[in-house]
PDB file of C-alpha atoms in Angstrom:
ATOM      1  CA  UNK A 182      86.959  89.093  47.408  1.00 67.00           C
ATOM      2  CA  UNK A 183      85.586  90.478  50.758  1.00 83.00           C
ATOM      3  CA  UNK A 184      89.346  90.268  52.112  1.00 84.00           C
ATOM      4  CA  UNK A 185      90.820  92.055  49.335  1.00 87.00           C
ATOM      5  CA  UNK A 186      88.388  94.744  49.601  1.00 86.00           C
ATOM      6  CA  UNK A 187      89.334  95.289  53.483  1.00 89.00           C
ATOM      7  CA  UNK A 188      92.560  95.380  52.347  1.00 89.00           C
ATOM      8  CA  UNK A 189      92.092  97.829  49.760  1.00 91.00           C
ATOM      9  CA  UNK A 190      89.978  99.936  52.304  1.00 92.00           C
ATOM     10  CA  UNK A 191      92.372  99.712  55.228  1.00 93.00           C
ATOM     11  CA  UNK A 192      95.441 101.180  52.948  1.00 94.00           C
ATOM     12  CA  UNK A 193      93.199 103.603  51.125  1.00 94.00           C
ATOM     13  CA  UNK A 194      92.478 105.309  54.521  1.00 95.00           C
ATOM     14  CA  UNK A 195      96.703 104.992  55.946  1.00 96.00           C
ATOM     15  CA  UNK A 196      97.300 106.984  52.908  1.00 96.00           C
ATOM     16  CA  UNK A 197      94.607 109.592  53.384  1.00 96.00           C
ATOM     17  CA  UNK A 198      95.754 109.722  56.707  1.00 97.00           C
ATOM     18  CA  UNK A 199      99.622 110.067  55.590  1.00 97.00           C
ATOM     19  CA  UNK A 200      98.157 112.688  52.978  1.00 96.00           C
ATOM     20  CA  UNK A 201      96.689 114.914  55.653  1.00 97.00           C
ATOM     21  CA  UNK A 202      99.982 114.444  57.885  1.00 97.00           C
ATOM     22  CA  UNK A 203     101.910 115.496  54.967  1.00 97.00           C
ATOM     23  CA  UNK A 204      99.616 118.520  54.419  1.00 96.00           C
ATOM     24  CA  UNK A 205     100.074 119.378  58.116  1.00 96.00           C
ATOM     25  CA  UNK A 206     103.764 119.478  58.369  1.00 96.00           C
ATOM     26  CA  UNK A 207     103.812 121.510  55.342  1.00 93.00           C
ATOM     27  CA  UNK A 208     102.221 123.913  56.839  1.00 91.00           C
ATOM     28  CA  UNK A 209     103.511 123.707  60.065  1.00 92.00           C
ATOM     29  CA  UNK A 210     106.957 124.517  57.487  1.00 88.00           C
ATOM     30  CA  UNK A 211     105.941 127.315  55.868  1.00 82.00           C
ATOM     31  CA  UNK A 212     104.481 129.149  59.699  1.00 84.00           C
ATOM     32  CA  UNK A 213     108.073 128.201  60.938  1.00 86.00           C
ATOM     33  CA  UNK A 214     109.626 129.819  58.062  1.00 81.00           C
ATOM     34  CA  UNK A 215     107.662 132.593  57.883  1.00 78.00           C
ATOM     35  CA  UNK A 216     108.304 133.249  61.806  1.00 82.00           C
ATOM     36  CA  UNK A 217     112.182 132.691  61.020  1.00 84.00           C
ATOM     37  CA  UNK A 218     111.973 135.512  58.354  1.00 83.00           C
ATOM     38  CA  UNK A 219     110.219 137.721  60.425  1.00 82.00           C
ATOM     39  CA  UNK A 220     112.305 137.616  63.120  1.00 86.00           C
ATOM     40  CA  UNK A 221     115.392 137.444  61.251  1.00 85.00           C
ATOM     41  CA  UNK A 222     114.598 140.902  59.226  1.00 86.00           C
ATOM     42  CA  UNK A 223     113.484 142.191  62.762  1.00 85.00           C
ATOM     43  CA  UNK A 224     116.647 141.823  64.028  1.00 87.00           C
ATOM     44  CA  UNK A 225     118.422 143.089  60.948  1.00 86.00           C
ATOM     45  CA  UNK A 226     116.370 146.091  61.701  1.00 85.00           C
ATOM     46  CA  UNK A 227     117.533 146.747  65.067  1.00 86.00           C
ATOM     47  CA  UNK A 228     120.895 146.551  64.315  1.00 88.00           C
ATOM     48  CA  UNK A 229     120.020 149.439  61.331  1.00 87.00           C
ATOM     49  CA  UNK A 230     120.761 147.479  58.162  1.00 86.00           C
ATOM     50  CA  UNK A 231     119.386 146.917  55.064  1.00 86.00           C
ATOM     51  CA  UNK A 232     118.587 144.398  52.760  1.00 86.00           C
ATOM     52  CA  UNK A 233     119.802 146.336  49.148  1.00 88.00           C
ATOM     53  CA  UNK A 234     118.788 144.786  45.805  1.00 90.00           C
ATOM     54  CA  UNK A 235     121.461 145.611  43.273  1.00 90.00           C
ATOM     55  CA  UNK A 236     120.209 143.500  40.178  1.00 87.00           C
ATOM     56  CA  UNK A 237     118.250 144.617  37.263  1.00 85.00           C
ATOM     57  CA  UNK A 238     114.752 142.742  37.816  1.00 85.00           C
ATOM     58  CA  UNK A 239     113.566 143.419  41.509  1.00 86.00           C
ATOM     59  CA  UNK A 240     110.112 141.798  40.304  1.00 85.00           C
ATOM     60  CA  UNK A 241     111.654 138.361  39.278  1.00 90.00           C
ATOM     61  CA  UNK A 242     113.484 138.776  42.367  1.00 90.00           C
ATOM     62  CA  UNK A 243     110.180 138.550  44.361  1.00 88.00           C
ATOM     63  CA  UNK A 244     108.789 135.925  42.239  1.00 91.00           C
ATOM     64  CA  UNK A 245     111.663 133.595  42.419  1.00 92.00           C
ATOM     65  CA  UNK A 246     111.343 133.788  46.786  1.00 88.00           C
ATOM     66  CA  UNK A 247     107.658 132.673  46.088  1.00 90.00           C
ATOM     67  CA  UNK A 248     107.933 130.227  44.007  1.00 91.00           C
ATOM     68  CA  UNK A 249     110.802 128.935  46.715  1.00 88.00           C
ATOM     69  CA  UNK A 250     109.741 129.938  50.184  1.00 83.00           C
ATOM     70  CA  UNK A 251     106.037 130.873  49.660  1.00 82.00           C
ATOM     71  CA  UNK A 252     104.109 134.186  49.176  1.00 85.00           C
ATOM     72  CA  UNK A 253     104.209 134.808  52.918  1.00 82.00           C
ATOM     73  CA  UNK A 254     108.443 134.950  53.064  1.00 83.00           C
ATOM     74  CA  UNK A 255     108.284 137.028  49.662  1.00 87.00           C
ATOM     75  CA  UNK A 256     106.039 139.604  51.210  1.00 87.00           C
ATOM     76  CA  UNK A 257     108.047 139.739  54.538  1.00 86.00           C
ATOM     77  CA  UNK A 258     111.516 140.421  52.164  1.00 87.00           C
ATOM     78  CA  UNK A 259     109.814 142.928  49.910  1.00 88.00           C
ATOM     79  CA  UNK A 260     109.001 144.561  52.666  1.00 86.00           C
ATOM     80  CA  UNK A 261     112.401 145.321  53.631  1.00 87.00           C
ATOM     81  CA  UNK A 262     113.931 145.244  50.769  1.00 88.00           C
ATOM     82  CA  UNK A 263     115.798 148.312  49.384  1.00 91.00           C
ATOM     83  CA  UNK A 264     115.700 148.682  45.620  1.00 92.00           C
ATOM     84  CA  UNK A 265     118.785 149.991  43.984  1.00 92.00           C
ATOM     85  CA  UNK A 266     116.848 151.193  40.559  1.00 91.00           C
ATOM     86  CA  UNK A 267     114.640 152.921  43.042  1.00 90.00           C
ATOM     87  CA  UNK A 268     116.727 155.454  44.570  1.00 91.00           C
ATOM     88  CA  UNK A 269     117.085 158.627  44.128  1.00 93.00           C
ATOM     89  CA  UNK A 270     120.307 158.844  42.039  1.00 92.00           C
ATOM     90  CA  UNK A 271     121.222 158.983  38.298  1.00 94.00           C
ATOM     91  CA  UNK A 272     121.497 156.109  36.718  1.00 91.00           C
ATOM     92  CA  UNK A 273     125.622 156.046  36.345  1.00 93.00           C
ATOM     93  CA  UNK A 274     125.445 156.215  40.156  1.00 94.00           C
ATOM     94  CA  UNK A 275     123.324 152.934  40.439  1.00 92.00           C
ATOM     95  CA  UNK A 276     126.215 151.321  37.653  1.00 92.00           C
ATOM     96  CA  UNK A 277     128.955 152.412  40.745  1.00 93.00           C
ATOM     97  CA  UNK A 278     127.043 150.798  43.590  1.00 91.00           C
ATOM     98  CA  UNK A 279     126.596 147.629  41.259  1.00 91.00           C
ATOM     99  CA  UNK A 280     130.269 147.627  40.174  1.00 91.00           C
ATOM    100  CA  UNK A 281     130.965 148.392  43.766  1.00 90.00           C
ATOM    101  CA  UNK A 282     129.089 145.370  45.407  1.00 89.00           C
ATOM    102  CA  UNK A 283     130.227 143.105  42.535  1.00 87.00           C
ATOM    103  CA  UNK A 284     126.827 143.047  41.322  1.00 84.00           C
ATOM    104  CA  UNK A 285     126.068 141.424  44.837  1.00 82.00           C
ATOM    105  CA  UNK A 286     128.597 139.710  45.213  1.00 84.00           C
ATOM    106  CA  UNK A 287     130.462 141.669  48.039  1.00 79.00           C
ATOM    107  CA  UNK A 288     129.781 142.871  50.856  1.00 72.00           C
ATOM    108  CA  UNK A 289     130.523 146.033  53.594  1.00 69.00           C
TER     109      UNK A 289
END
């Protein structure tokens, strides 16, 4: 029995070890992604565009990127994101732009 409990022992600590690695490289992950974003928007910046969102729900929107990429990559895109039922036009306008950009779909 005293074998079998080294055993047990000995792989019980490789896979808290292997746990912790796996916690590290996650977030090693999400600081690399979050740098990517950041400098990726930054540079969008610089070169004067914008990030427009044409669809209906600008709130799911967020949600869905941080459910995918984290809270840290959703804040980074909301706060460059353009909101097309935010601007200041009438409401057929925002129906042009959206039929304009296929709902998205294209781009200028």
């Amino acid at each position: 029995m005293a074998t079998n409990d080294v055993v047990l022992e000995t792989l019980t600590e490789k896979i808290q070890r292997q746990d912790r690695f796996i916690a590290e490289l996650q977030a090693e992950l999400q600081r690399a992604r979050q740098a990517s974003v950041d400098t990726m928007l930054g540079q969008l910046r610089l070169r004067e565009a914008v990030l427009l969102y044409v669809g209906n729900d600008a709130d799911n929107f967020t949600q869905q990127l941080a459910e995918t990429f984290g809270s840290e990559v959703a804040r980074a895109v909301s706060a460059s994101l353009f909101v097309l039922d935010n601007a200041p036009v009438p409401p057929e306008v925002r129906e042009v732009i959206r039929e304009a950009t296929n709902h998205g779909m294209n781009r200028w």
